[in-house]
XYZ file of C-alpha atoms in Angstrom:
688
model
C -169.310 17.742 117.758
C -168.037 14.718 115.940
C -165.988 11.430 116.195
C -163.269 11.308 118.923
C -162.336 7.827 119.050
C -163.682 4.325 117.718
C -161.925 1.312 119.186
C -163.496 -1.940 118.832
C -161.240 -4.563 120.193
C -160.711 -7.636 117.842
C -160.886 -11.157 119.330
C -158.293 -13.763 118.698
C -160.239 -16.856 119.326
C -158.411 -20.062 118.471
C -160.145 -23.095 116.893
C -159.996 -26.166 119.221
C -159.282 -29.506 117.761
C -161.638 -31.562 120.008
C -160.311 -35.209 118.957
C -156.797 -34.335 119.617
C -157.568 -32.494 122.892
C -159.480 -35.399 124.194
C -156.488 -37.739 123.146
C -153.982 -35.449 124.973
C -156.378 -35.326 127.987
C -156.261 -39.185 128.355
C -152.648 -39.429 127.714
C -151.592 -36.971 130.441
C -154.551 -37.744 132.830
C -155.946 -34.138 133.028
C -159.293 -32.803 132.338
C -160.155 -32.042 128.685
C -160.606 -28.218 129.443
C -157.078 -28.022 130.960
C -155.816 -29.920 127.968
C -157.351 -27.455 125.562
C -155.901 -24.524 127.304
C -152.513 -26.112 127.357
C -152.711 -26.801 123.653
C -153.810 -23.471 122.755
C -150.589 -22.152 124.617
C -148.278 -24.293 122.605
C -147.964 -27.290 124.898
C -149.260 -29.972 122.471
C -147.226 -32.901 123.668
C -147.184 -34.663 127.030
C -143.530 -33.968 127.641
C -144.160 -30.239 127.251
C -147.257 -30.359 129.462
C -145.078 -32.154 132.117
C -142.230 -29.582 131.936
C -144.764 -26.743 132.209
C -146.735 -28.201 135.351
C -143.652 -29.384 137.009
C -140.780 -27.068 136.077
C -138.088 -29.035 138.305
C -135.294 -27.043 139.968
C -133.596 -23.824 139.377
C -130.346 -24.452 137.396
C -126.905 -24.253 138.903
C -126.113 -20.325 139.282
C -122.536 -21.047 138.249
C -123.523 -21.832 134.689
C -124.173 -18.070 134.345
C -121.025 -16.323 132.824
C -118.954 -14.457 135.325
C -120.708 -15.712 138.379
C -117.497 -17.070 139.927
C -115.742 -13.656 139.366
C -118.659 -11.945 140.941
C -118.808 -14.106 143.950
C -115.233 -13.803 144.564
C -115.120 -10.050 144.363
C -118.183 -9.803 146.776
C -116.875 -12.345 149.175
C -113.530 -10.469 149.357
C -115.351 -7.195 149.990
C -117.407 -8.890 152.896
C -114.504 -10.367 154.456
C -112.321 -7.098 154.083
C -115.365 -4.962 155.322
C -115.118 -2.776 152.324
C -117.947 -0.490 151.648
C -120.333 -2.167 149.262
C -122.944 -0.048 147.563
C -126.025 -1.707 145.670
C -127.130 0.308 142.768
C -130.589 -0.283 141.958
C -133.741 0.776 140.089
C -136.770 2.449 141.108
C -139.378 0.085 139.744
C -140.748 -3.162 141.555
C -138.009 -5.615 140.003
C -135.169 -3.123 140.963
C -136.472 -2.395 144.343
C -136.949 -6.115 145.208
C -133.551 -7.105 143.948
C -131.926 -4.277 145.787
C -133.916 -5.385 149.137
C -132.691 -8.934 148.462
C -129.106 -8.365 148.220
C -129.013 -5.644 150.735
C -130.729 -7.920 153.427
C -128.305 -10.745 152.562
C -125.184 -8.611 153.012
C -126.501 -6.959 156.134
C -126.855 -10.528 157.722
C -123.479 -11.232 156.846
C -122.212 -8.191 158.760
C -121.278 -6.301 155.687
C -120.551 -2.523 155.334
C -123.429 -2.035 152.803
C -125.605 0.777 151.565
C -127.887 1.131 148.397
C -128.480 3.829 145.929
C -131.999 4.163 143.903
C -131.773 6.810 141.280
C -134.646 9.439 141.019
C -136.925 8.609 137.970
C -137.650 12.232 137.326
C -134.197 13.762 137.667
C -131.835 10.804 136.860
C -133.823 8.333 134.936
C -133.017 4.659 134.579
C -129.461 3.201 135.258
C -126.090 4.519 136.229
C -125.240 8.313 135.744
C -121.998 10.182 136.312
C -123.288 12.232 139.015
C -124.481 9.256 141.028
C -121.008 7.660 140.554
C -119.506 10.917 142.003
C -121.704 10.727 145.093
C -120.850 6.948 145.810
C -117.212 8.015 145.369
C -117.563 10.679 147.902
C -119.324 8.406 150.341
C -116.213 6.042 150.350
C -117.667 3.053 148.390
C -115.096 0.424 147.365
C -117.368 -1.969 145.350
C -120.751 -1.092 143.445
C -122.912 -4.082 142.678
C -125.664 -3.080 140.105
C -129.069 -4.931 140.105
C -131.395 -4.647 137.321
C -129.214 -2.339 135.368
C -125.484 -1.817 134.356
C -125.105 -3.949 131.193
C -125.058 -0.962 129.072
C -123.375 1.397 131.565
C -119.946 1.116 129.993
C -118.867 4.749 130.392
C -120.147 5.086 133.798
C -118.360 1.948 134.999
C -115.127 2.981 133.342
C -115.503 6.246 135.353
C -116.138 4.398 138.634
C -113.091 2.434 138.082
C -110.992 5.487 137.343
C -112.234 6.995 140.704
C -110.896 3.630 142.423
C -114.208 1.746 142.772
C -114.776 -1.702 141.467
C -117.978 -2.654 139.948
C -120.203 -6.008 139.610
C -122.991 -5.929 137.149
C -126.249 -7.989 137.497
C -128.642 -7.235 135.048
C -131.271 -8.939 132.500
C -131.489 -6.527 129.848
C -130.135 -7.018 126.224
C -126.446 -6.074 126.370
C -124.831 -3.948 123.592
C -122.063 -5.282 121.406
C -119.381 -4.323 123.886
C -119.690 -5.247 127.436
C -118.571 -3.024 130.513
C -115.017 -3.900 131.988
C -116.497 -5.629 134.855
C -117.763 -8.950 135.946
C -121.249 -8.939 133.984
C -123.867 -11.607 135.011
C -126.642 -11.470 132.390
C -128.252 -14.515 130.838
C -128.520 -12.609 127.601
C -124.749 -12.640 127.075
C -123.889 -14.514 123.978
C -121.361 -16.498 125.819
C -123.608 -17.187 128.893
C -124.254 -20.877 129.457
C -127.361 -20.926 131.682
C -130.370 -22.693 130.276
C -133.012 -20.194 131.215
C -132.777 -16.841 129.797
C -135.906 -14.893 130.913
C -134.946 -14.088 134.585
C -135.652 -10.507 135.972
C -133.502 -8.514 137.978
C -134.649 -10.082 141.047
C -134.164 -13.517 139.514
C -130.630 -12.905 138.640
C -129.923 -11.642 142.246
C -131.556 -14.877 143.670
C -129.094 -16.738 141.549
C -126.178 -14.688 143.024
C -127.345 -15.223 146.424
C -127.424 -18.870 145.646
C -123.918 -18.938 144.477
C -122.717 -16.797 147.528
C -124.405 -18.962 150.051
C -124.044 -22.448 148.471
C -127.273 -23.665 149.896
C -129.867 -23.104 147.110
C -133.070 -24.271 148.917
C -132.175 -22.083 152.028
C -131.894 -18.918 149.681
C -135.035 -19.829 147.956
C -136.766 -20.145 151.236
C -135.386 -16.832 152.665
C -135.835 -14.763 149.509
C -138.381 -16.478 147.483
C -141.207 -14.052 148.215
C -139.181 -10.845 147.260
C -137.858 -12.737 144.037
C -141.563 -13.650 143.098
C -142.523 -10.080 143.583
C -139.936 -8.782 141.309
C -140.640 -11.440 138.588
C -144.350 -10.575 138.596
C -143.561 -6.948 138.818
C -141.356 -7.185 135.665
C -143.856 -8.959 133.450
C -141.360 -11.606 132.468
C -142.740 -14.907 131.182
C -144.015 -17.127 133.981
C -142.608 -20.158 132.418
C -139.742 -22.313 133.313
C -137.570 -21.094 136.252
C -139.679 -18.163 136.538
C -142.859 -20.207 137.231
C -140.862 -22.188 139.970
C -139.667 -18.956 141.546
C -143.244 -17.481 141.770
C -144.895 -20.833 142.803
C -142.540 -21.119 145.861
C -142.540 -17.269 146.432
C -146.088 -17.195 146.736
C -146.148 -20.033 149.143
C -143.731 -18.194 151.360
C -145.554 -14.882 150.961
C -148.660 -16.581 152.346
C -146.869 -16.985 155.701
C -146.810 -13.214 156.002
C -143.340 -13.622 157.839
C -141.715 -10.453 156.031
C -143.183 -7.403 157.820
C -143.000 -4.928 154.751
C -144.506 -7.141 152.348
C -147.343 -8.412 154.782
C -148.108 -4.769 155.558
C -149.176 -4.341 151.783
C -151.220 -7.581 151.623
C -154.904 -7.820 152.886
C -156.296 -10.969 154.337
C -157.201 -12.683 151.048
C -154.879 -15.617 149.723
C -151.708 -14.310 147.965
C -151.889 -14.850 144.257
C -149.748 -13.472 141.537
C -152.849 -11.600 140.521
C -152.902 -10.084 143.956
C -149.357 -8.947 143.687
C -149.839 -7.374 140.247
C -152.865 -5.270 141.125
C -152.413 -4.415 144.755
C -148.703 -4.674 145.887
C -146.810 -3.733 142.881
C -148.594 -0.624 142.092
C -147.871 0.592 145.629
C -144.129 -0.164 145.145
C -144.065 1.387 141.792
C -145.911 4.377 143.004
C -142.861 5.369 145.329
C -140.495 5.565 141.939
C -143.328 7.427 140.090
C -143.987 9.923 142.457
C -140.569 10.280 144.143
C -138.454 8.738 146.932
C -138.176 5.068 145.586
C -135.777 4.214 148.491
C -138.826 4.031 150.742
C -139.956 0.876 148.950
C -136.562 -0.835 149.744
C -136.677 0.212 153.373
C -140.235 -1.142 153.648
C -139.075 -4.442 152.172
C -136.192 -4.657 154.567
C -137.984 -3.523 157.879
C -137.831 -6.170 160.611
C -140.505 -4.797 162.926
C -144.134 -4.829 161.883
C -145.030 -1.343 163.511
C -142.655 0.455 161.391
C -143.654 -1.397 158.367
C -147.293 -0.626 158.829
C -146.553 3.116 159.138
C -144.542 3.234 156.132
C -146.814 1.024 154.095
C -149.919 3.347 155.024
C -147.774 6.226 153.627
C -146.972 4.323 150.488
C -150.514 3.231 149.874
C -151.591 6.822 150.226
C -149.034 7.826 147.581
C -150.442 5.330 145.237
C -153.790 6.753 145.605
C -152.084 10.097 144.949
C -150.523 8.436 141.835
C -154.046 7.294 140.621
C -155.369 10.896 140.857
C -152.522 12.443 139.045
C -152.667 9.891 136.524
C -156.360 10.392 135.904
C -155.793 13.990 135.480
C -153.191 13.620 133.005
C -155.351 11.170 131.056
C -158.329 13.712 131.187
C -156.060 16.555 130.105
C -154.794 14.491 127.295
C -158.250 13.506 126.143
C -159.202 17.271 126.233
C -156.127 17.664 123.767
C -157.585 15.355 121.384
C -161.031 16.911 121.632
C -159.875 20.389 121.090
C -157.754 19.040 118.121
C -159.725 16.276 116.548
C -157.211 15.866 113.793
C -154.630 14.434 116.226
C -156.871 11.404 117.108
C -156.968 10.339 113.483
C -153.099 9.893 113.193
C -151.711 6.429 113.012
C -149.545 7.077 116.022
C -150.859 9.491 118.571
C -148.474 11.985 119.789
C -149.973 14.074 122.761
C -148.101 16.883 124.686
C -149.060 18.808 127.832
C -147.233 21.385 129.898
C -145.868 20.157 133.279
C -147.647 16.755 133.272
C -146.093 14.503 135.937
C -143.331 12.453 134.353
C -143.954 9.494 136.521
C -147.311 8.619 135.221
C -147.016 9.602 131.358
C -145.993 5.973 130.578
C -149.173 4.724 132.278
C -151.213 7.405 130.564
C -149.738 6.402 127.190
C -150.845 2.695 127.775
C -154.196 3.806 128.871
C -154.755 5.890 125.710
C -153.285 3.363 123.419
C -155.947 0.768 124.738
C -158.761 3.613 124.446
C -157.974 4.459 120.852
C -156.401 1.150 119.588
C -153.182 2.420 118.410
C -149.691 3.351 119.453
C -149.632 6.359 121.639
C -146.976 8.658 122.887
C -147.427 11.116 125.761
C -144.844 13.980 126.174
C -144.617 16.532 129.144
C -143.024 19.832 128.352
C -140.970 22.013 130.876
C -138.240 24.469 130.376
C -138.281 24.171 126.612
C -137.885 20.247 126.594
C -140.468 17.484 125.912
C -139.900 14.211 127.794
C -142.200 11.246 127.613
C -143.168 7.611 127.214
C -144.938 5.818 124.507
C -146.728 2.360 124.380
C -147.534 0.359 121.245
C -149.973 -2.305 119.955
C -148.956 -5.795 118.982
C -147.333 -5.802 115.451
C -146.039 -2.216 115.447
C -142.469 -1.733 116.547
C -142.426 1.760 118.238
C -138.837 1.635 119.042
C -137.826 1.345 115.551
C -140.388 4.116 114.659
C -138.829 6.311 117.385
C -135.443 5.360 116.005
C -136.298 6.658 112.701
C -136.800 10.080 114.092
C -133.669 10.082 116.122
C -132.440 13.263 114.538
C -135.054 15.129 116.230
C -134.354 13.686 119.733
C -131.951 14.203 122.490
C -132.357 10.790 124.167
C -134.322 7.776 123.346
C -134.645 4.100 124.236
C -136.947 1.211 124.579
C -138.220 -1.987 122.777
C -140.938 -2.859 120.208
C -143.865 -2.353 122.624
C -142.597 0.634 124.665
C -140.300 3.556 124.179
C -138.999 6.560 126.085
C -137.880 9.765 124.461
C -136.532 13.472 125.076
C -136.612 16.164 122.432
C -136.825 20.012 122.163
C -140.158 21.634 122.332
C -139.800 23.033 118.904
C -139.371 19.600 117.295
C -142.531 18.008 118.652
C -144.688 18.957 115.484
C -142.058 17.549 113.142
C -141.665 14.467 115.363
C -145.488 13.733 115.122
C -145.191 14.346 111.310
C -142.270 11.941 110.744
C -143.296 9.169 113.088
C -146.808 8.980 111.346
C -144.947 9.249 108.002
C -142.770 6.223 108.948
C -145.882 4.377 110.168
C -147.584 4.992 106.781
C -144.741 3.566 104.812
C -143.692 0.856 107.046
C -147.172 -0.548 108.051
C -149.892 0.353 105.429
C -152.413 -1.313 107.410
C -151.768 -0.702 111.116
C -152.313 -3.606 113.460
C -155.498 -3.622 115.535
C -155.842 -3.826 119.161
C -156.560 -7.377 119.732
C -157.713 -9.429 122.690
C -156.504 -12.977 122.853
C -158.981 -15.587 124.026
C -158.270 -19.055 124.888
C -161.566 -21.099 123.872
C -165.284 -21.022 123.770
C -167.057 -22.112 126.884
C -170.648 -23.625 127.095
C -172.800 -21.797 129.588
C -173.383 -25.061 131.599
C -169.597 -25.042 132.307
C -169.799 -22.012 134.479
C -169.300 -23.948 137.675
C -166.920 -24.221 140.599
C -165.595 -27.476 138.996
C -164.407 -25.490 135.998
C -162.582 -23.045 138.117
C -160.850 -25.735 140.008
C -159.757 -27.374 136.777
C -157.828 -24.234 136.037
C -155.865 -24.234 139.226
C -152.734 -26.185 137.813
C -152.138 -23.365 135.303
C -151.555 -20.887 138.179
C -149.664 -18.645 138.751
C -150.864 -16.383 136.088
C -148.859 -13.557 134.566
C -147.014 -12.714 131.467
C -146.603 -15.555 129.232
C -149.213 -17.567 131.082
C -152.313 -15.176 131.307
C -155.571 -16.077 133.328
C -157.748 -17.821 131.018
C -160.172 -15.819 128.843
C -163.188 -17.615 127.661
C -165.765 -16.749 125.092
C -169.462 -16.962 125.932
C -171.192 -16.840 122.463
C -174.845 -15.882 121.629
C -175.841 -14.725 125.061
C -178.952 -12.483 125.594
C -178.835 -9.720 127.841
C -182.020 -9.532 130.034
C -181.098 -6.564 132.227
C -178.110 -4.155 133.039
C -177.638 -2.414 136.307
C -175.414 -0.228 138.089
C -172.879 -1.521 140.430
C -170.580 0.386 143.139
C -171.030 3.488 145.177
C -170.672 5.790 142.165
C -172.446 3.333 139.610
C -169.046 3.102 137.752
C -169.573 -0.691 137.169
C -172.235 -2.800 135.548
C -174.075 -5.970 136.708
C -175.175 -7.968 133.506
C -177.998 -10.400 133.724
C -178.023 -12.811 130.888
C -179.426 -16.062 129.612
C -178.419 -18.620 127.039
C -178.315 -22.471 126.662
C -181.500 -22.644 128.853
C -179.513 -20.977 131.697
C -179.571 -17.767 133.285
C -176.458 -16.139 135.048
C -174.818 -12.891 136.289
C -171.581 -11.144 135.216
C -169.807 -8.120 136.363
C -168.236 -5.402 133.956
C -165.975 -3.287 135.815
C -164.988 0.259 134.672
C -168.188 0.609 132.658
C -171.137 2.302 134.090
C -174.609 1.540 132.580
C -174.728 5.067 130.961
C -171.620 4.039 128.964
C -172.681 0.308 128.309
C -173.438 0.182 124.724
C -175.928 -2.696 124.338
C -179.517 -2.384 125.677
C -181.522 -5.633 127.181
C -182.691 -7.836 124.541
C -179.278 -7.566 122.584
C -177.660 -10.875 121.673
C -173.843 -10.508 122.420
C -170.594 -12.401 122.872
C -168.823 -12.163 126.310
C -165.092 -12.415 126.795
C -164.809 -13.513 130.622
C -162.519 -14.780 133.287
C -163.796 -16.990 135.874
C -162.962 -17.416 139.565
C -164.668 -19.380 142.390
C -166.659 -17.085 144.642
C -164.986 -16.523 147.981
C -168.217 -14.800 149.363
C -170.937 -17.089 148.048
C -172.207 -19.472 150.664
C -172.958 -22.182 148.000
C -169.555 -21.692 146.294
C -170.590 -20.122 143.181
C -168.599 -18.773 140.424
C -167.696 -15.103 139.723
C -167.923 -14.322 136.088
C -165.811 -11.081 135.226
C -166.385 -9.563 131.803
C -163.418 -8.381 129.859
C -165.050 -7.343 126.702
C -168.557 -7.562 124.971
C -169.372 -7.677 121.243
C -172.488 -7.760 119.350
C -173.037 -11.200 117.855
C -173.377 -11.291 114.228
C -171.258 -8.131 113.541
C -168.027 -8.277 111.645
C -165.759 -6.267 114.005
C -162.634 -6.570 111.597
C -164.511 -5.152 108.695
C -165.861 -2.414 111.043
C -162.360 -1.411 111.923
C -161.073 -1.592 108.438
C -163.988 0.674 107.500
C -163.158 3.020 110.280
C -159.463 3.261 109.212
C -160.792 4.207 105.669
C -162.793 6.876 107.228
C -159.501 8.152 109.249
C -157.548 8.428 106.064
C -160.429 10.805 104.589
C -160.222 12.662 107.758
C -156.371 13.154 107.380
C -157.112 14.166 103.547
C -154.996 11.332 102.276
C -155.511 9.998 98.895
C -158.048 7.244 98.781
C -158.544 4.285 96.200
C -161.692 4.203 94.148
C -162.758 1.190 96.199
C -162.120 2.896 99.566
C -164.092 5.948 98.450
C -167.022 3.599 97.646
C -166.856 2.184 101.090
C -167.393 5.851 102.588
C -169.721 7.451 100.149
C -173.425 6.799 100.832
C -176.160 6.875 98.208
C -179.263 9.211 98.712
C -181.142 6.174 99.869
C -178.493 5.017 102.330
C -178.116 8.548 103.794
C -181.839 8.639 104.266
C -181.781 5.435 106.090
C -179.153 6.777 108.415
C -181.195 10.022 109.023
C -184.412 8.032 109.498
C -182.874 5.310 111.864
C -181.425 7.879 114.272
C -184.741 8.918 115.828
C -185.748 5.173 116.437
C -182.921 4.571 118.489
C -182.310 8.100 119.755
C -181.385 8.546 123.309
C -178.635 10.023 125.465
C -176.207 7.360 124.209
C -176.557 4.478 121.799
C -174.292 1.804 120.649
C -172.291 2.413 117.433
C -172.099 -1.325 116.755
C -176.013 -1.568 117.322
C -176.449 1.161 114.849
C -174.260 -0.358 112.311
C -175.751 -3.646 112.581
C -179.451 -2.047 112.128
C -178.111 -0.261 109.017
C -176.340 -3.206 107.423
C -179.566 -4.265 105.776
C -179.206 -0.921 103.770
C -175.570 -1.684 102.848
C -174.263 0.870 105.287
C -170.960 0.048 106.901
C -169.300 1.675 109.730
C -167.196 4.061 107.685
C -170.158 5.137 105.472
C -172.131 5.660 108.642
C -169.604 8.040 110.369
C -169.168 9.854 106.791
C -172.939 10.322 106.749
C -173.099 11.507 110.190
C -170.536 14.206 109.110
C -172.622 15.151 106.144
C -175.825 15.519 108.144
C -173.858 17.463 110.886
C -172.157 19.657 108.217
C -175.658 20.669 106.695
C -177.064 21.327 110.233
C -179.429 18.424 110.426
C -178.110 16.638 113.448
C -175.454 17.068 116.142
C -173.559 14.150 117.319
C -170.418 13.042 119.240
C -168.822 9.611 119.168
C -166.414 8.213 121.653
C -165.293 4.732 121.823
C -168.491 2.645 120.907
C -171.044 4.981 122.053
C -172.877 7.719 119.811
C -174.801 10.689 121.360
C -176.964 12.343 118.788
C -179.719 14.992 118.733
C -181.419 17.339 116.188
C -180.761 20.876 116.376
C -183.634 23.457 116.736
C -183.548 24.477 113.110
C -186.362 25.185 110.514
C -186.329 24.411 106.723
C -184.709 21.955 104.613
C -180.950 21.576 103.925
C -179.745 20.354 100.533
C -177.266 17.374 101.270
C -175.954 17.603 97.719
C -174.401 21.042 98.430
C -172.132 19.461 101.107
C -168.426 20.165 100.335
C -167.685 16.660 101.871
C -168.803 15.079 98.684
C -166.465 16.994 96.479
C -163.593 16.425 98.961
C -164.015 12.773 98.891
C -164.186 12.631 95.196
C -161.124 14.802 94.932
C -159.243 12.386 97.362
C -160.327 9.324 95.362
C -159.253 11.012 92.142
C -161.154 8.520 90.045
C -164.716 8.853 88.423
C -165.689 5.427 89.740
C -166.851 6.890 93.130
C -169.347 9.211 91.326
C -171.457 6.284 90.272
C -174.361 5.368 92.465
C-alpha cells in the first residue's frame, strides 16, 4: 500500500488583452473570440491573420534543391522502362508517400514496385539486407520517400551494386549528404520557402515537378498528402494547412476506394483522420505487414478495399489490446517496485513486450506519471524500446549522454529509440536519472495549454461556428481548449456500456449544462457533487441534437482554489525523500508535519472516507491546518508505517481504510522522522 503516482496537470492559461483583441477584431472583420484565439497563437497583426486564414498557393517545387536532377533521373527511368523501386516507411506518412508515388508511376506505365521495411526486424530507413534484396530483383533506380537523407552508407552500397538512388525526405540531414540527388527542405542550400513538409508533402512536390500541372496533381493526390501530413504531426500552418484543407475536400468525395473504406459516414475532418483512419494505417506497421496499407490505398475496386480495410481495422483492435496489456504490465512493474515510479525519468523493462506498441505505451505512461518515460522490451539478451518526454526536457540529449551503454539510439527532444544489452539496463536507468538531476534540477511539469477563458453563456452553436475558420486542427494549430472557471458540479453519472466515461452535470453563471469526460468512470472521478471546479473543454456543434446544441468535451478538471503548481512542487520534494536524496532544511519543513497537523490528517480521513477520494479535495480541506500535499503524503506514510491506516494513491485518487488493530501506536517512534532529519542534515527541521 502507498503512493504509486501523482500527476496533476498544470494549466497554461494566457491572459487576453481585451482592448487589443477588440481592435484586431474590428480591423480584420472577424469575431472577437476568433481574434482572441489567433492572438494567443501568435497572429497579432492583420497580415499574419490573412496569411494564416488564406495560405495562398503551394510554392514552385523546383525551388527545392536537386528537384531538377531527381525529375530528370526518374523521367529517364520511366521512358527506358527501368525497374523503379520506391523505398518507403511503415508509418502513415511513409505509407501515403509510397502510395502516391507508386500510383503515379503505375499510371505512367512504369515498371515500378515498392518496399516497406518491417518495423520489428528491420527498423526505420534503408538497410543493407534490403538493398541486397532490391539488387537481386533487378532494380535500376531506388526512390526513397520519408527516409534516406542519413543513409549514406546504404546508398553508397546500392551504387556499388549498380543501382541509382533518388532521396526524398523531410528529416534533418547530417553534415554529409548521400551521393545522390537529395530533395529535403532542411538542406542548408535548399531554396524553398516552406520547410515543414512531411514525407508525403515532399512527394506531392515531386509529382508536381514531374507532371507540370500543379492543380491537377493536388486534385489527384491531395487526399493522400493530407493523410500523411496529419499522420506525421507536422505543423498545420503555411503550405501544410493548404494541403490539408484541399485534401479534406477531396477525401469528402470518397473517390479513393481504400481511404473511403476506412472512413465512416461522418464528415471528413483532420480530427477524424487522426483518431480513426491513421491509427488503422499505423497498426499495420506496428503489428507487421505494413505493405498492406500501401495496397489498400492503391486499390481501384471497392470490394477488395472493403475486405482489406476490415482486416486492418481488426488488426488495429488487436493493437489496442496488446497496447493495453503492455501498459498494464508496466504499471504492475511499478507497483511491485514503487521506487522506480519516483525516478525523474521512468525506465521500465519487460520480457517479450511487443516492440510495435512500446512507443505508444511510453507516451501513455508519460502522461499518467507526468514525467519522461522509456519502455524497453527484452528478448535474447537485448533490450529495445522507445521513450517519450515532457515539454522542456530533451530526452534525446539525455539518451545521448548514456551512449556508451547503448548499441543503437536516435530521436529528437520529445522522443527517442534505443537498443542496449540487458545487463546495461540498470546502469542506464541510474545514469539517465543522474543526468536529469544535474541538467534539470527542477524537472518540467506536464502542462496542458489552454487558449482562453469562456463564459458559460457562450456555450452555443454560434461559438462553434465562429471557430470554423481555424480548421483544420492538428499539430501547430490544435483544437481550441477553453477554461470554464468556478463551475459547480451538481451530479456525476456513468456513461457507456461499461460505465468507463462520465457525464457531468454543472451549473454556473445562472446556467445549467452537461459535459462528457471520456476515459474516466464515475468511480475514478475525484470530485463529488457540490465541488466547485474549473473545466478545460473542447466545444463542437452537436450532430445529433435536434435543436443544434453544443457538445462539451472535458479534457481536464481541477479543483477551484487549489494551487496545483505548489502541489506538484511539494510532491517533487516528497519524491526526493522517497529516493533518499539530500533535502534542504526548507524542503524538510515542507514535508514534516507537527503533531497537530498529523492529527488533523488522521482525524480528517474518516470524515471523507470512502472507496476512493480525491487527493486534491483532501489537500484543500487540510490546507487550513497548514498541511500541503507533500506533508499529506509523508503523514500518510507515517500513519501507515505505524499500522494506523492502510492506503493507496494513484493519479489523483486516494483509497484509505483503517486496519483491524487494537491498542495505540506511538508516532514518535517512526523511523521516518529520523530519516527525514538525516536527509535534511540540519537542525532547523527539528523545530516545530
